PDB file of C-alpha atoms in Angstrom:
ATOM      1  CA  UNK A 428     -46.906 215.369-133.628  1.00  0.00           C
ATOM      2  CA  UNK A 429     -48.477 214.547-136.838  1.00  0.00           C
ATOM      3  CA  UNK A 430     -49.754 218.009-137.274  1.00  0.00           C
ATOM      4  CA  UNK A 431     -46.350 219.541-137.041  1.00  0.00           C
ATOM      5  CA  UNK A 432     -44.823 216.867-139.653  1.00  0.00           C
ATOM      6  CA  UNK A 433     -47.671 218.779-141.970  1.00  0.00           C
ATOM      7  CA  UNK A 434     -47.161 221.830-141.199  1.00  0.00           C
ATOM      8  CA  UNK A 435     -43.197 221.216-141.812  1.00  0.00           C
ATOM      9  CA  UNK A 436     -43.574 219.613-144.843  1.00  0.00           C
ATOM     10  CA  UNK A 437     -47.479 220.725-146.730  1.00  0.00           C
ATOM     11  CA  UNK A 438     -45.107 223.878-147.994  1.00  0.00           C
ATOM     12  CA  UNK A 439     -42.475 221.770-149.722  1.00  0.00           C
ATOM     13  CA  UNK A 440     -44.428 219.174-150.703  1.00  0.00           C
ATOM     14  CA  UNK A 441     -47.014 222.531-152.885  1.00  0.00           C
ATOM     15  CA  UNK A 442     -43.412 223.869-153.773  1.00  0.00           C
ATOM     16  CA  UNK A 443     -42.806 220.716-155.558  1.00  0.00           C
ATOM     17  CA  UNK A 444     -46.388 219.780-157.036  1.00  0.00           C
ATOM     18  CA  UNK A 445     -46.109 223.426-158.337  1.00  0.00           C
ATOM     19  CA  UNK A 446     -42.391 223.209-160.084  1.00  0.00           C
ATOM     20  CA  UNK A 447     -43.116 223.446-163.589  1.00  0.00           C
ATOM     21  CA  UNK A 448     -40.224 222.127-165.885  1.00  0.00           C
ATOM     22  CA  UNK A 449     -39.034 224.129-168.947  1.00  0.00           C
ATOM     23  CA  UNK A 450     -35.649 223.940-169.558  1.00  0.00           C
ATOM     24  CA  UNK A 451     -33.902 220.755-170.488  1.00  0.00           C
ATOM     25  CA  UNK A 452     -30.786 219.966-168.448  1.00  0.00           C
ATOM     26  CA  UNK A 453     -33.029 220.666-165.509  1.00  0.00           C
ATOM     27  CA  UNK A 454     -35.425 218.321-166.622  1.00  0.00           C
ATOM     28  CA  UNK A 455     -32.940 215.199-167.137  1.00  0.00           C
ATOM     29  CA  UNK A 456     -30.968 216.294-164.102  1.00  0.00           C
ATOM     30  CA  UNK A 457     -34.271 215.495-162.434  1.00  0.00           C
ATOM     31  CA  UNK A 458     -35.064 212.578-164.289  1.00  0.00           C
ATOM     32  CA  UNK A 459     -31.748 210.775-163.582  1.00  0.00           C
ATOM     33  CA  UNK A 460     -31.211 212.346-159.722  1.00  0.00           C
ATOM     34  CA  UNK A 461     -34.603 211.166-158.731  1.00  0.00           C
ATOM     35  CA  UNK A 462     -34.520 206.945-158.806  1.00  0.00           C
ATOM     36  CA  UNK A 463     -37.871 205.137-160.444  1.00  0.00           C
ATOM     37  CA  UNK A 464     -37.858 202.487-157.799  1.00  0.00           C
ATOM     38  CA  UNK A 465     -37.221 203.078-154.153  1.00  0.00           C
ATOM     39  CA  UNK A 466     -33.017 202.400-154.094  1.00  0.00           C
ATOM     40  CA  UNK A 467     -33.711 200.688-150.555  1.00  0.00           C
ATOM     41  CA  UNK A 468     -35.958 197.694-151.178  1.00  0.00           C
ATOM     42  CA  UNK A 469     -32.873 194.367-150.910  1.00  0.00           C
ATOM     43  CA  UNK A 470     -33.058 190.812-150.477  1.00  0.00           C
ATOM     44  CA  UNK A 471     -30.192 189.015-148.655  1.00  0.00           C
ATOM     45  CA  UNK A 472     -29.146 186.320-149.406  1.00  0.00           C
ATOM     46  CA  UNK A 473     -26.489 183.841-148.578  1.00  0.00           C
ATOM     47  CA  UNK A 474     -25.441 180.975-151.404  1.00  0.00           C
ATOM     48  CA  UNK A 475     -28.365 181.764-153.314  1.00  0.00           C
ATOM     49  CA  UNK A 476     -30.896 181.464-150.411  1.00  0.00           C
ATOM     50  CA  UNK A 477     -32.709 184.995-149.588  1.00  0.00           C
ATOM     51  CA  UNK A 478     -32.345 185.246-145.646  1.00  0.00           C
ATOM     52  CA  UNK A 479     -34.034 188.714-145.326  1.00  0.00           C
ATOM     53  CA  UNK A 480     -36.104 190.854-146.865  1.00  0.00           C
ATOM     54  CA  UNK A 481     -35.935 194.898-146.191  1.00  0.00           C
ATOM     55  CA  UNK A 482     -39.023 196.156-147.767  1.00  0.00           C
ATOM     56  CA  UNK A 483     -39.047 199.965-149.989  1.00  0.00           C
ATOM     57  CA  UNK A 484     -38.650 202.343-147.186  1.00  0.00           C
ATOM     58  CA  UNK A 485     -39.746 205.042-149.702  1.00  0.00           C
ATOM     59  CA  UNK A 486     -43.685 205.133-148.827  1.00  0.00           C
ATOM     60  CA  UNK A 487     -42.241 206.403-145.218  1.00  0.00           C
ATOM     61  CA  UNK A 488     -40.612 209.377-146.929  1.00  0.00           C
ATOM     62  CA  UNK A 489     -43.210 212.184-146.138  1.00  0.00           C
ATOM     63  CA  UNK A 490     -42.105 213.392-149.555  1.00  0.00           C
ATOM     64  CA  UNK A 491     -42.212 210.733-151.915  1.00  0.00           C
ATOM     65  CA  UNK A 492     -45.607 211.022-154.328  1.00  0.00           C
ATOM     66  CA  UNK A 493     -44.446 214.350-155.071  1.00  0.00           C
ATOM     67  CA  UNK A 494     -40.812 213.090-156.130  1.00  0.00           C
ATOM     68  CA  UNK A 495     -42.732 210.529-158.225  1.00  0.00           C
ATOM     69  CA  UNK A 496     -44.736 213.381-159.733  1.00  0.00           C
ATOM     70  CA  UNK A 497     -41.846 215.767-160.495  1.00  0.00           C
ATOM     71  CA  UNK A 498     -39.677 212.618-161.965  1.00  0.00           C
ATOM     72  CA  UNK A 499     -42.616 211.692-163.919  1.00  0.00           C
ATOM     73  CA  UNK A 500     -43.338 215.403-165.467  1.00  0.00           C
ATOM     74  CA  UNK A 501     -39.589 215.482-166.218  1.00  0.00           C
ATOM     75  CA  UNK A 502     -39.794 212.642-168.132  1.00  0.00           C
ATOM     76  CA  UNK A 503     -42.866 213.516-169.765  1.00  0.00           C
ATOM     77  CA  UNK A 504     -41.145 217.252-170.529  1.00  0.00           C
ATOM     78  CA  UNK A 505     -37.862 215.322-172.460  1.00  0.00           C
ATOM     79  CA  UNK A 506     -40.242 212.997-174.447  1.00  0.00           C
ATOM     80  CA  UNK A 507     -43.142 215.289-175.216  1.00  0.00           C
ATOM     81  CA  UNK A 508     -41.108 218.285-175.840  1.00  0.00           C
ATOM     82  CA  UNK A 509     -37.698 217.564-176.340  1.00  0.00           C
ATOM     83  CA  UNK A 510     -38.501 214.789-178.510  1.00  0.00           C
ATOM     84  CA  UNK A 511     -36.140 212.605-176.504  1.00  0.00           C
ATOM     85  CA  UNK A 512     -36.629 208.564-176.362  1.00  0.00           C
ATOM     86  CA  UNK A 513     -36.249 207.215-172.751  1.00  0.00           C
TER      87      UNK A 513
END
């Protein structure tokens, strides 16, 4: 099972590592699309007393160093060569 999840996803996840970033829009639409903290991490809580904690499902995603790569290389694009301050 684990070698089809690879085989499935060692494509996209190249595909993404590869994507270089030259054009502007595409670079903030990235930077803003993909979150800088995983969106599902929460605490519960009930009059100020945390009940439960869901942890950041976002290590499970099979895909999720290379979103972290591509939102970080957009960033880096808009500052470095855009001269944009983030």
């Amino acid at each position: 099972m684990r070698n089809l999840i690879s085989a499935v996803f060692n494509p996209l996840r190249q595909w993404l590592d590869n994507l270089d970033i030259h054009n502007p829009d595409v670079a903030l639409f990235l930077y803003r699309a993909i979150p800088a903290q995983c969106p599902f991490a929460r605490d519960i809580k009930l009059f100020g007393h945390t009940l439960l904690h869901i942890p950041p499902l976002c290590k499970f995603n099979p895909l999720y160093e290379e979103l972290m790569g591509l939102r970080f290389r957009a960033m880096c694009y808009l500052v470095d060569e855009c001269g944009m301050t983030i």
